[in-house]
Short mmCIF file of N, CA and C in Angstrom, two decimals:
data_model
loop_
_atom_site.label_atom_id
_atom_site.label_comp_id
_atom_site.label_asym_id
_atom_site.label_seq_id
_atom_site.Cartn_x
_atom_site.Cartn_y
_atom_site.Cartn_z
N UNK A 3 78.26 71.08 107.03
CA UNK A 3 78.91 72.05 106.11
C UNK A 3 80.23 72.32 106.36
N UNK A 4 81.18 71.52 105.86
CA UNK A 4 82.65 71.56 106.14
C UNK A 4 83.25 72.36 105.07
N UNK A 5 84.28 73.16 105.59
CA UNK A 5 85.07 74.00 104.71
C UNK A 5 86.50 73.45 104.69
N UNK A 6 87.03 73.24 103.60
CA UNK A 6 88.36 72.77 103.36
C UNK A 6 89.20 74.00 102.91
N UNK A 7 90.27 74.41 103.68
CA UNK A 7 91.07 75.58 103.41
C UNK A 7 92.44 74.87 102.95
N UNK A 8 92.77 75.16 101.64
CA UNK A 8 94.10 74.52 101.14
C UNK A 8 95.15 75.72 100.83
N UNK A 9 96.29 75.44 101.36
CA UNK A 9 97.37 76.39 101.11
C UNK A 9 98.54 75.64 100.37
N UNK A 10 99.36 76.48 99.70
CA UNK A 10 100.53 75.90 98.99
C UNK A 10 101.61 76.92 99.09
N UNK A 11 102.45 76.84 100.18
CA UNK A 11 103.54 77.80 100.42
C UNK A 11 104.64 77.06 101.16
N UNK A 12 105.88 77.07 100.81
CA UNK A 12 106.86 76.32 101.38
C UNK A 12 107.20 76.79 102.87
N UNK A 13 106.90 77.97 103.21
CA UNK A 13 107.18 78.55 104.51
C UNK A 13 105.98 78.56 105.39
N UNK A 14 105.95 77.69 106.45
CA UNK A 14 104.73 77.55 107.25
C UNK A 14 104.40 78.77 108.10
N UNK A 15 105.34 79.79 108.08
CA UNK A 15 105.23 81.03 108.87
C UNK A 15 104.84 82.16 107.91
N UNK A 16 104.62 81.90 106.59
CA UNK A 16 104.27 82.90 105.70
C UNK A 16 102.89 83.49 105.88
N UNK A 17 102.66 84.57 105.28
CA UNK A 17 101.39 85.21 105.34
C UNK A 17 100.26 84.31 104.84
N UNK A 18 100.56 83.49 103.85
CA UNK A 18 99.60 82.55 103.34
C UNK A 18 99.00 81.66 104.47
N UNK A 19 99.86 81.11 105.23
CA UNK A 19 99.44 80.27 106.44
C UNK A 19 98.70 81.04 107.47
N UNK A 20 99.18 82.23 107.71
CA UNK A 20 98.46 83.17 108.69
C UNK A 20 97.05 83.43 108.28
N UNK A 21 96.82 83.73 106.97
CA UNK A 21 95.52 84.05 106.42
C UNK A 21 94.62 82.73 106.52
N UNK A 22 95.23 81.64 106.14
CA UNK A 22 94.45 80.42 106.12
C UNK A 22 93.88 80.09 107.58
N UNK A 23 94.76 80.25 108.52
CA UNK A 23 94.43 79.87 109.97
C UNK A 23 93.44 81.07 110.52
N UNK A 24 93.65 82.23 110.07
CA UNK A 24 92.69 83.36 110.50
C UNK A 24 91.36 83.01 109.98
N UNK A 25 91.25 82.54 108.65
CA UNK A 25 89.99 82.21 108.18
C UNK A 25 89.32 81.05 108.93
N UNK A 26 90.16 80.02 109.11
CA UNK A 26 89.63 78.79 109.93
C UNK A 26 89.07 79.20 111.30
N UNK A 27 89.79 80.06 112.02
CA UNK A 27 89.33 80.59 113.26
C UNK A 27 87.99 81.33 113.10
N UNK A 28 87.83 82.18 112.02
CA UNK A 28 86.74 83.01 111.83
C UNK A 28 85.52 82.18 111.47
N UNK A 29 85.69 80.94 110.93
CA UNK A 29 84.62 80.08 110.60
C UNK A 29 84.10 79.26 111.65
N UNK A 30 84.82 79.22 112.87
CA UNK A 30 84.35 78.45 113.97
C UNK A 30 82.97 78.90 114.42
N UNK A 31 82.15 78.00 114.92
CA UNK A 31 82.32 76.64 115.26
C UNK A 31 82.05 75.63 114.17
N UNK A 32 81.83 76.13 112.94
CA UNK A 32 81.62 75.18 111.82
C UNK A 32 82.82 74.38 111.60
N UNK A 33 82.74 73.13 111.05
CA UNK A 33 83.88 72.34 110.84
C UNK A 33 84.74 72.89 109.67
N UNK A 34 86.01 72.94 109.99
CA UNK A 34 86.96 73.47 109.07
C UNK A 34 88.23 72.63 109.14
N UNK A 35 88.88 72.34 107.99
CA UNK A 35 90.19 71.65 107.97
C UNK A 35 91.13 72.49 107.11
N UNK A 36 92.23 72.84 107.64
CA UNK A 36 93.28 73.50 106.89
C UNK A 36 94.27 72.48 106.34
N UNK A 37 94.46 72.43 105.07
CA UNK A 37 95.40 71.54 104.45
C UNK A 37 96.57 72.25 103.87
N UNK A 38 97.78 71.97 104.42
CA UNK A 38 99.01 72.54 103.99
C UNK A 38 99.69 71.56 103.07
N UNK A 39 99.51 71.81 101.69
CA UNK A 39 100.12 70.83 100.82
C UNK A 39 101.57 70.66 100.86
N UNK A 40 102.34 71.75 101.18
CA UNK A 40 103.73 71.58 101.31
C UNK A 40 104.15 70.77 102.52
N UNK A 41 103.51 70.95 103.74
CA UNK A 41 103.83 70.34 104.88
C UNK A 41 103.40 68.80 104.74
N UNK A 42 102.37 68.55 104.02
CA UNK A 42 101.94 67.13 103.82
C UNK A 42 102.82 66.45 102.80
N UNK A 43 103.55 67.11 102.08
CA UNK A 43 104.38 66.56 100.96
C UNK A 43 103.64 66.07 99.87
N UNK A 44 102.46 66.71 99.51
CA UNK A 44 101.73 66.33 98.30
C UNK A 44 102.61 66.35 97.06
N UNK A 45 102.68 65.34 96.23
CA UNK A 45 103.41 65.30 95.01
C UNK A 45 102.53 65.88 93.87
N UNK A 46 102.94 67.02 93.33
CA UNK A 46 102.26 67.69 92.26
C UNK A 46 102.52 67.15 90.84
N UNK A 47 103.51 66.22 90.78
CA UNK A 47 103.80 65.81 89.44
C UNK A 47 102.81 64.96 88.82
N UNK A 48 102.35 65.32 87.58
CA UNK A 48 101.34 64.57 86.73
C UNK A 48 102.14 63.40 86.12
N UNK A 49 101.90 62.25 86.57
CA UNK A 49 102.60 61.10 86.09
C UNK A 49 101.82 60.28 85.04
N UNK A 50 102.46 59.30 84.66
CA UNK A 50 101.78 58.34 83.64
C UNK A 50 100.50 57.78 84.27
N UNK A 51 100.56 57.49 85.51
CA UNK A 51 99.37 56.95 86.25
C UNK A 51 98.27 57.98 86.16
N UNK A 52 98.53 59.21 86.39
CA UNK A 52 97.57 60.38 86.32
C UNK A 52 97.02 60.52 84.82
N UNK A 53 97.92 60.29 83.91
CA UNK A 53 97.44 60.39 82.56
C UNK A 53 96.42 59.25 82.20
N UNK A 54 96.69 58.07 82.74
CA UNK A 54 95.81 56.95 82.60
C UNK A 54 94.44 57.24 83.14
N UNK A 55 94.51 57.83 84.31
CA UNK A 55 93.13 58.20 85.02
C UNK A 55 92.45 59.29 84.30
N UNK A 56 93.19 60.30 83.77
CA UNK A 56 92.55 61.30 82.95
C UNK A 56 91.88 60.77 81.75
N UNK A 57 92.50 59.79 81.12
CA UNK A 57 91.97 59.23 79.87
C UNK A 57 90.74 58.28 80.12
N UNK A 58 90.84 57.55 81.26
CA UNK A 58 89.85 56.54 81.52
C UNK A 58 88.80 56.92 82.53
N UNK A 59 89.14 57.94 83.43
CA UNK A 59 88.15 58.25 84.44
C UNK A 59 88.08 57.24 85.62
N UNK A 60 89.08 56.42 85.69
CA UNK A 60 88.99 55.34 86.80
C UNK A 60 90.54 55.17 87.23
N UNK A 61 90.69 54.30 88.22
CA UNK A 61 91.97 53.96 88.80
C UNK A 61 92.77 55.26 89.31
N UNK A 62 92.18 55.84 90.23
CA UNK A 62 92.84 57.05 90.80
C UNK A 62 93.99 56.63 91.72
N UNK A 63 95.12 57.34 91.56
CA UNK A 63 96.24 56.94 92.51
C UNK A 63 95.75 57.14 93.96
N UNK A 64 96.34 56.42 94.88
CA UNK A 64 95.90 56.41 96.14
C UNK A 64 95.79 57.88 96.86
N UNK A 65 96.89 58.67 96.67
CA UNK A 65 97.03 59.97 97.19
C UNK A 65 95.87 60.91 96.59
N UNK A 66 95.51 60.70 95.35
CA UNK A 66 94.42 61.42 94.69
C UNK A 66 93.15 61.04 95.31
N UNK A 67 92.90 59.78 95.40
CA UNK A 67 91.63 59.26 96.02
C UNK A 67 91.38 59.72 97.44
N UNK A 68 92.52 59.99 98.18
CA UNK A 68 92.44 60.48 99.54
C UNK A 68 91.99 61.94 99.46
N UNK A 69 92.54 62.69 98.49
CA UNK A 69 92.09 64.10 98.40
C UNK A 69 90.67 64.07 97.99
N UNK A 70 90.15 63.22 97.17
CA UNK A 70 88.81 63.22 96.70
C UNK A 70 87.83 62.95 98.01
N UNK A 71 88.27 62.03 98.87
CA UNK A 71 87.55 61.73 100.13
C UNK A 71 87.36 63.02 100.93
N UNK A 72 88.49 63.74 101.05
CA UNK A 72 88.45 64.96 101.81
C UNK A 72 87.47 65.97 101.17
N UNK A 73 87.56 66.11 99.89
CA UNK A 73 86.70 67.09 99.15
C UNK A 73 85.29 66.62 99.14
N UNK A 74 85.04 65.36 99.11
CA UNK A 74 83.65 64.88 99.18
C UNK A 74 82.92 65.32 100.48
N UNK A 75 83.67 65.46 101.54
CA UNK A 75 83.03 65.87 102.85
C UNK A 75 82.82 67.41 102.89
N UNK A 76 83.39 68.11 101.92
CA UNK A 76 83.27 69.62 101.99
C UNK A 76 82.21 70.17 101.10
N UNK A 77 81.67 71.32 101.56
CA UNK A 77 80.71 72.10 100.77
C UNK A 77 81.33 73.38 100.31
N UNK A 78 82.45 73.82 101.00
CA UNK A 78 83.27 74.98 100.51
C UNK A 78 84.69 74.51 100.53
N UNK A 79 85.34 75.10 99.38
CA UNK A 79 86.84 74.95 99.29
C UNK A 79 87.37 76.42 99.15
N UNK A 80 88.40 76.65 100.00
CA UNK A 80 89.05 77.94 99.85
C UNK A 80 90.55 77.70 99.57
N UNK A 81 91.02 78.30 98.44
CA UNK A 81 92.41 78.21 98.04
C UNK A 81 93.10 79.54 98.48
N UNK A 82 94.00 79.36 99.36
CA UNK A 82 94.75 80.49 99.86
C UNK A 82 96.17 80.29 99.34
N UNK A 83 96.69 81.20 98.56
CA UNK A 83 98.05 80.98 97.84
C UNK A 83 98.61 82.23 97.50
N UNK A 84 100.05 82.25 97.43
CA UNK A 84 100.85 83.41 97.02
C UNK A 84 100.66 83.46 95.50
N UNK A 85 100.66 84.68 94.97
CA UNK A 85 100.73 84.79 93.48
C UNK A 85 102.12 84.70 93.09
N UNK A 86 102.38 83.73 92.20
CA UNK A 86 103.75 83.46 91.57
C UNK A 86 103.57 83.78 90.07
N UNK A 87 104.22 84.76 89.50
CA UNK A 87 104.24 84.96 88.13
C UNK A 87 102.76 85.09 87.66
N UNK A 88 101.99 85.81 88.35
CA UNK A 88 100.53 86.09 88.02
C UNK A 88 99.74 84.91 87.96
N UNK A 89 100.05 83.84 88.71
CA UNK A 89 99.28 82.65 88.78
C UNK A 89 99.53 82.06 90.20
N UNK A 90 99.08 80.84 90.28
CA UNK A 90 99.25 80.05 91.55
C UNK A 90 100.50 79.30 91.59
N UNK A 91 101.08 78.94 92.69
CA UNK A 91 102.37 78.10 92.83
C UNK A 91 102.19 76.77 92.07
N UNK A 92 103.26 76.23 91.67
CA UNK A 92 103.29 74.94 90.89
C UNK A 92 102.67 73.82 91.83
N UNK A 93 102.82 73.84 93.18
CA UNK A 93 102.37 72.90 94.02
C UNK A 93 100.84 72.85 93.94
N UNK A 94 100.21 74.02 94.04
CA UNK A 94 98.74 74.13 94.00
C UNK A 94 98.23 73.76 92.60
N UNK A 95 98.97 74.21 91.51
CA UNK A 95 98.54 73.81 90.19
C UNK A 95 98.58 72.36 90.03
N UNK A 96 99.62 71.70 90.54
CA UNK A 96 99.79 70.28 90.41
C UNK A 96 98.60 69.53 91.22
N UNK A 97 98.25 70.09 92.35
CA UNK A 97 97.13 69.52 93.17
C UNK A 97 95.88 69.54 92.30
N UNK A 98 95.67 70.68 91.68
CA UNK A 98 94.44 70.84 90.89
C UNK A 98 94.58 69.88 89.68
N UNK A 99 95.69 69.82 89.00
CA UNK A 99 95.91 68.94 87.85
C UNK A 99 95.60 67.52 88.11
N UNK A 100 96.13 67.08 89.32
CA UNK A 100 95.99 65.63 89.63
C UNK A 100 94.61 65.26 90.28
N UNK A 101 94.01 66.14 91.05
CA UNK A 101 92.87 65.85 91.88
C UNK A 101 91.60 66.14 91.07
N UNK A 102 91.48 67.17 90.35
CA UNK A 102 90.24 67.58 89.72
C UNK A 102 90.17 66.99 88.32
N UNK A 103 90.06 65.63 88.27
CA UNK A 103 90.19 64.95 87.03
C UNK A 103 88.87 64.30 86.52
N UNK A 104 89.05 63.78 85.28
CA UNK A 104 87.99 63.04 84.69
C UNK A 104 87.52 61.84 85.57
N UNK A 105 86.24 61.61 85.72
CA UNK A 105 85.72 60.56 86.51
C UNK A 105 85.41 61.04 87.98
N UNK A 106 85.93 62.16 88.32
CA UNK A 106 85.61 62.78 89.64
C UNK A 106 85.01 64.17 89.53
N UNK A 107 85.86 65.10 89.03
CA UNK A 107 85.44 66.52 88.96
C UNK A 107 84.58 66.76 87.79
N UNK A 108 84.76 65.90 86.72
CA UNK A 108 83.95 66.02 85.53
C UNK A 108 84.02 64.63 84.91
N UNK A 109 83.13 64.36 83.96
CA UNK A 109 83.18 63.12 83.25
C UNK A 109 82.96 63.42 81.78
N UNK A 110 83.74 62.70 80.96
CA UNK A 110 83.71 62.81 79.53
C UNK A 110 82.82 61.75 78.93
N UNK A 111 81.68 62.09 78.38
CA UNK A 111 80.83 61.15 77.79
C UNK A 111 80.88 61.29 76.26
N UNK A 112 81.33 60.24 75.62
CA UNK A 112 81.39 60.37 74.05
C UNK A 112 80.12 60.82 73.37
N UNK A 113 78.95 60.39 73.92
CA UNK A 113 77.63 60.75 73.32
C UNK A 113 77.15 62.25 73.71
N UNK A 114 77.35 62.49 74.97
CA UNK A 114 76.80 63.78 75.44
C UNK A 114 77.80 64.93 75.85
N UNK A 115 79.05 64.58 75.68
CA UNK A 115 80.06 65.62 76.01
C UNK A 115 80.47 65.55 77.38
N UNK A 116 80.79 66.75 77.98
CA UNK A 116 81.30 66.83 79.38
C UNK A 116 80.18 66.98 80.41
N UNK A 117 80.25 66.15 81.43
CA UNK A 117 79.28 66.32 82.56
C UNK A 117 80.10 66.96 83.65
N UNK A 118 79.77 68.08 84.22
CA UNK A 118 80.45 68.81 85.32
C UNK A 118 79.81 68.30 86.69
N UNK A 119 80.68 67.72 87.43
CA UNK A 119 80.33 66.97 88.66
C UNK A 119 80.39 67.78 90.01
N UNK A 120 80.89 68.98 90.09
CA UNK A 120 81.09 69.64 91.34
C UNK A 120 80.20 70.80 91.73
N UNK A 121 78.92 70.64 91.24
CA UNK A 121 77.91 71.61 91.59
C UNK A 121 77.63 71.77 93.06
N UNK A 122 78.02 70.80 93.88
CA UNK A 122 77.86 70.82 95.28
C UNK A 122 78.87 71.63 96.02
N UNK A 123 79.99 72.00 95.32
CA UNK A 123 81.13 72.62 95.99
C UNK A 123 81.29 74.08 95.60
N UNK A 124 81.33 74.98 96.52
CA UNK A 124 81.61 76.43 96.29
C UNK A 124 83.12 76.73 96.58
N UNK A 125 83.72 77.27 95.54
CA UNK A 125 85.18 77.46 95.61
C UNK A 125 85.46 78.93 95.72
N UNK A 126 86.27 79.28 96.75
CA UNK A 126 86.65 80.65 97.05
C UNK A 126 88.13 80.75 96.85
N UNK A 127 88.59 81.96 96.58
CA UNK A 127 90.02 82.23 96.35
C UNK A 127 90.53 83.35 97.17
N UNK A 128 91.71 83.24 97.86
CA UNK A 128 92.40 84.33 98.56
C UNK A 128 93.81 84.43 97.98
N UNK A 129 94.07 85.10 96.84
CA UNK A 129 95.40 85.15 96.37
C UNK A 129 96.21 86.24 97.15
N UNK A 130 97.43 85.93 97.59
CA UNK A 130 98.20 86.83 98.38
C UNK A 130 99.27 87.49 97.37
N UNK A 131 98.97 88.72 97.09
CA UNK A 131 99.66 89.45 95.94
C UNK A 131 100.82 90.37 96.60
N UNK A 132 101.94 90.30 96.00
CA UNK A 132 102.99 91.24 96.40
C UNK A 132 102.87 92.66 96.00
N UNK A 133 102.21 92.86 94.84
CA UNK A 133 102.06 94.26 94.31
C UNK A 133 100.74 94.88 94.77
N UNK A 134 100.50 96.11 94.51
CA UNK A 134 99.33 96.86 94.86
C UNK A 134 98.24 96.63 93.81
N UNK A 135 97.04 96.94 94.15
CA UNK A 135 95.85 96.71 93.30
C UNK A 135 95.96 97.44 92.06
N UNK A 136 96.62 98.69 92.11
CA UNK A 136 96.77 99.50 90.83
C UNK A 136 97.63 98.74 89.80
N UNK A 137 98.65 98.12 90.22
CA UNK A 137 99.54 97.33 89.23
C UNK A 137 98.73 96.24 88.66
N UNK A 138 97.93 95.58 89.44
CA UNK A 138 97.06 94.47 88.93
C UNK A 138 96.02 95.00 87.87
N UNK A 139 95.48 96.10 88.18
CA UNK A 139 94.47 96.71 87.38
C UNK A 139 95.05 97.22 86.05
N UNK A 140 96.15 97.97 86.14
CA UNK A 140 96.74 98.50 84.99
C UNK A 140 97.18 97.47 83.95
N UNK A 141 97.69 96.35 84.43
CA UNK A 141 98.07 95.39 83.47
C UNK A 141 97.29 94.17 83.31
N UNK A 142 96.05 94.14 83.98
CA UNK A 142 95.01 93.17 83.75
C UNK A 142 95.34 91.84 84.42
N UNK A 143 96.25 91.88 85.42
CA UNK A 143 96.67 90.63 86.12
C UNK A 143 95.59 90.05 86.88
N UNK A 144 94.78 90.80 87.65
CA UNK A 144 93.74 90.28 88.40
C UNK A 144 92.68 89.54 87.47
N UNK A 145 92.41 90.20 86.43
CA UNK A 145 91.34 89.67 85.52
C UNK A 145 91.88 88.39 84.83
N UNK A 146 93.27 88.36 84.52
CA UNK A 146 93.78 87.25 83.91
C UNK A 146 93.82 86.00 84.90
N UNK A 147 94.13 86.29 86.16
CA UNK A 147 94.20 85.20 87.07
C UNK A 147 92.72 84.75 87.47
N UNK A 148 91.78 85.71 87.53
CA UNK A 148 90.42 85.28 87.77
C UNK A 148 89.84 84.44 86.55
N UNK A 149 90.19 84.86 85.35
CA UNK A 149 89.73 84.07 84.24
C UNK A 149 90.27 82.66 84.18
N UNK A 150 91.66 82.63 84.47
CA UNK A 150 92.24 81.33 84.45
C UNK A 150 91.65 80.40 85.43
N UNK A 151 91.46 80.87 86.76
CA UNK A 151 91.03 80.00 87.82
C UNK A 151 89.50 79.90 87.83
N UNK A 152 88.83 81.06 87.86
CA UNK A 152 87.39 80.97 88.03
C UNK A 152 86.72 80.24 86.83
N UNK A 153 87.10 80.68 85.60
CA UNK A 153 86.42 80.18 84.39
C UNK A 153 87.08 78.92 84.03
N UNK A 154 88.40 78.85 83.90
CA UNK A 154 89.08 77.68 83.40
C UNK A 154 89.16 76.47 84.27
N UNK A 155 88.98 76.67 85.56
CA UNK A 155 88.97 75.56 86.59
C UNK A 155 87.62 75.41 87.25
N UNK A 156 87.09 76.38 88.00
CA UNK A 156 85.87 76.27 88.72
C UNK A 156 84.67 76.00 87.80
N UNK A 157 84.56 76.86 86.81
CA UNK A 157 83.42 76.68 85.85
C UNK A 157 83.47 75.35 85.03
N UNK A 158 84.65 75.00 84.65
CA UNK A 158 84.84 73.81 83.91
C UNK A 158 84.38 72.57 84.67
N UNK A 159 84.61 72.51 86.00
CA UNK A 159 84.27 71.39 86.87
C UNK A 159 82.89 71.51 87.34
N UNK A 160 82.20 72.58 87.05
CA UNK A 160 80.77 72.83 87.45
C UNK A 160 80.62 73.33 88.89
N UNK A 161 81.79 73.63 89.55
CA UNK A 161 81.75 74.29 90.92
C UNK A 161 81.06 75.54 90.93
N UNK A 162 80.60 76.03 92.05
CA UNK A 162 80.01 77.36 92.18
C UNK A 162 81.14 78.35 92.55
N UNK A 163 81.18 79.43 91.94
CA UNK A 163 82.09 80.48 92.29
C UNK A 163 81.70 81.13 93.53
N UNK A 164 82.66 81.13 94.45
CA UNK A 164 82.49 81.82 95.71
C UNK A 164 83.09 83.26 95.70
N UNK A 165 83.65 83.64 96.76
CA UNK A 165 84.30 84.92 96.83
C UNK A 165 85.77 84.87 96.51
N UNK A 166 86.20 85.78 95.62
CA UNK A 166 87.59 86.03 95.42
C UNK A 166 88.02 87.23 96.10
N UNK A 167 88.95 87.21 97.08
CA UNK A 167 89.42 88.28 97.81
C UNK A 167 90.93 88.39 97.80
N UNK A 168 91.52 89.33 97.06
CA UNK A 168 93.00 89.49 96.97
C UNK A 168 93.44 90.18 98.25
N UNK A 169 94.66 89.74 98.69
CA UNK A 169 95.38 90.51 99.75
C UNK A 169 96.54 91.19 99.01
N UNK A 170 96.39 92.39 98.69
CA UNK A 170 97.39 93.18 97.93
C UNK A 170 98.57 93.63 98.85
N UNK A 171 99.68 94.11 98.23
CA UNK A 171 100.79 94.70 99.00
C UNK A 171 101.30 93.85 100.09
N UNK A 172 101.31 92.58 99.96
CA UNK A 172 101.65 91.68 101.08
C UNK A 172 103.09 91.72 101.46
N UNK A 173 103.95 92.25 100.68
CA UNK A 173 105.41 92.32 100.97
C UNK A 173 105.87 93.65 101.40
N UNK A 174 104.98 94.52 101.59
CA UNK A 174 105.31 95.96 102.03
C UNK A 174 105.47 95.87 103.56
N UNK A 175 106.29 96.90 104.10
CA UNK A 175 106.51 96.92 105.47
C UNK A 175 105.39 97.61 106.27
N UNK A 176 104.34 98.00 105.66
CA UNK A 176 103.25 98.66 106.35
C UNK A 176 102.26 97.62 107.00
N UNK A 177 102.62 97.25 108.28
CA UNK A 177 101.85 96.21 108.89
C UNK A 177 100.35 96.52 109.08
N UNK A 178 100.06 97.80 109.29
CA UNK A 178 98.64 98.12 109.45
C UNK A 178 97.84 97.94 108.11
N UNK A 179 98.35 98.33 107.05
CA UNK A 179 97.74 98.13 105.79
C UNK A 179 97.59 96.66 105.42
N UNK A 180 98.60 95.86 105.77
CA UNK A 180 98.62 94.45 105.44
C UNK A 180 97.48 93.82 106.32
N UNK A 181 97.44 94.20 107.64
CA UNK A 181 96.50 93.62 108.57
C UNK A 181 95.04 94.04 108.11
N UNK A 182 94.81 95.21 107.58
CA UNK A 182 93.55 95.65 107.08
C UNK A 182 93.13 94.80 105.86
N UNK A 183 94.15 94.57 104.96
CA UNK A 183 93.82 93.69 103.80
C UNK A 183 93.54 92.35 104.14
N UNK A 184 94.21 91.70 105.08
CA UNK A 184 93.91 90.41 105.57
C UNK A 184 92.55 90.29 106.22
N UNK A 185 92.32 91.26 107.00
CA UNK A 185 90.97 91.37 107.78
C UNK A 185 89.79 91.41 106.78
N UNK A 186 90.01 92.28 105.70
CA UNK A 186 88.96 92.37 104.63
C UNK A 186 88.79 91.07 103.91
N UNK A 187 89.90 90.51 103.48
CA UNK A 187 89.75 89.25 102.72
C UNK A 187 89.14 88.06 103.55
N UNK A 188 89.57 87.89 104.76
CA UNK A 188 89.02 86.90 105.66
C UNK A 188 87.50 87.24 105.85
N UNK A 189 87.21 88.45 106.11
CA UNK A 189 85.81 88.84 106.46
C UNK A 189 84.88 88.58 105.17
N UNK A 190 85.40 88.89 103.98
CA UNK A 190 84.63 88.69 102.83
C UNK A 190 84.25 87.17 102.50
N UNK A 191 85.28 86.34 102.71
CA UNK A 191 85.15 84.95 102.52
C UNK A 191 84.34 84.37 103.58
N UNK A 192 84.49 84.76 104.86
CA UNK A 192 83.68 84.27 105.94
C UNK A 192 82.29 84.57 105.79
N UNK A 193 81.90 85.78 105.38
CA UNK A 193 80.55 86.30 105.05
C UNK A 193 79.90 85.50 104.03
N UNK A 194 80.66 85.11 103.04
CA UNK A 194 80.17 84.26 101.98
C UNK A 194 79.79 82.88 102.39
N UNK A 195 80.63 82.29 103.32
CA UNK A 195 80.43 80.96 103.82
C UNK A 195 79.39 80.97 104.96
N UNK A 196 79.49 81.86 105.89
CA UNK A 196 78.56 81.86 106.96
C UNK A 196 77.90 83.25 107.07
N UNK A 197 76.91 83.61 106.25
CA UNK A 197 76.32 84.84 106.21
C UNK A 197 75.61 85.19 107.53
#
C-alpha cells in the first residue's frame, strides 16, 4: 500500500513542502514517495502529442508513461498544493491534464461511453490557503475548489475521494496557529490512509 505525495511549488522551503514531508514522516513505516514536480522539472504544457494521446488513448509521451508507472504502484495519492486564484497552481493542473488521460485514467468507448479506470486509487487533497476559513466560506471558495477537483477530476476518473484538509491562514505570522492547522491536516489525511 504505497502513498504518492505530489507537490507543486517553486520554493522547496515553502510550507507546501513542509506539509508534504511531515505527512510522509507520519505515514512511516508504510511506503511513501514525495514527488516535487517543480524540482523534477515536469513539463505541464499540453502539447500536440498529448492531444493525440487524448484522442486515441495510446502513444503516451515518455514522461507521462513514467508518471503512470509511479501511480500504478500507489493506492493513495495526496496532492499538497498552494491555492492560487482559488485553484491549484498551473504546474499541478498541467500534471493532471497530461497524466490523467484517455487510455489510462479513463477510456472512451464509442458504444458504452466513458469507463472510469481509477477505482483502485484514493485521492486526498491538502490545499494550503493564504486566507482564513471564514473568507473561503463567505465567498464559496472552498466549495468551488472541492467541486472542481473532487467532482471534476477525482469522480470523473473513478478515483475514490479521500480526505480534503485545508491549511488556512498559511501566510499569517501566527506560527502556533499555522502549526496547529498543519498538524490537523496531516493528522486527518494520515488517519484516512492508516486508520
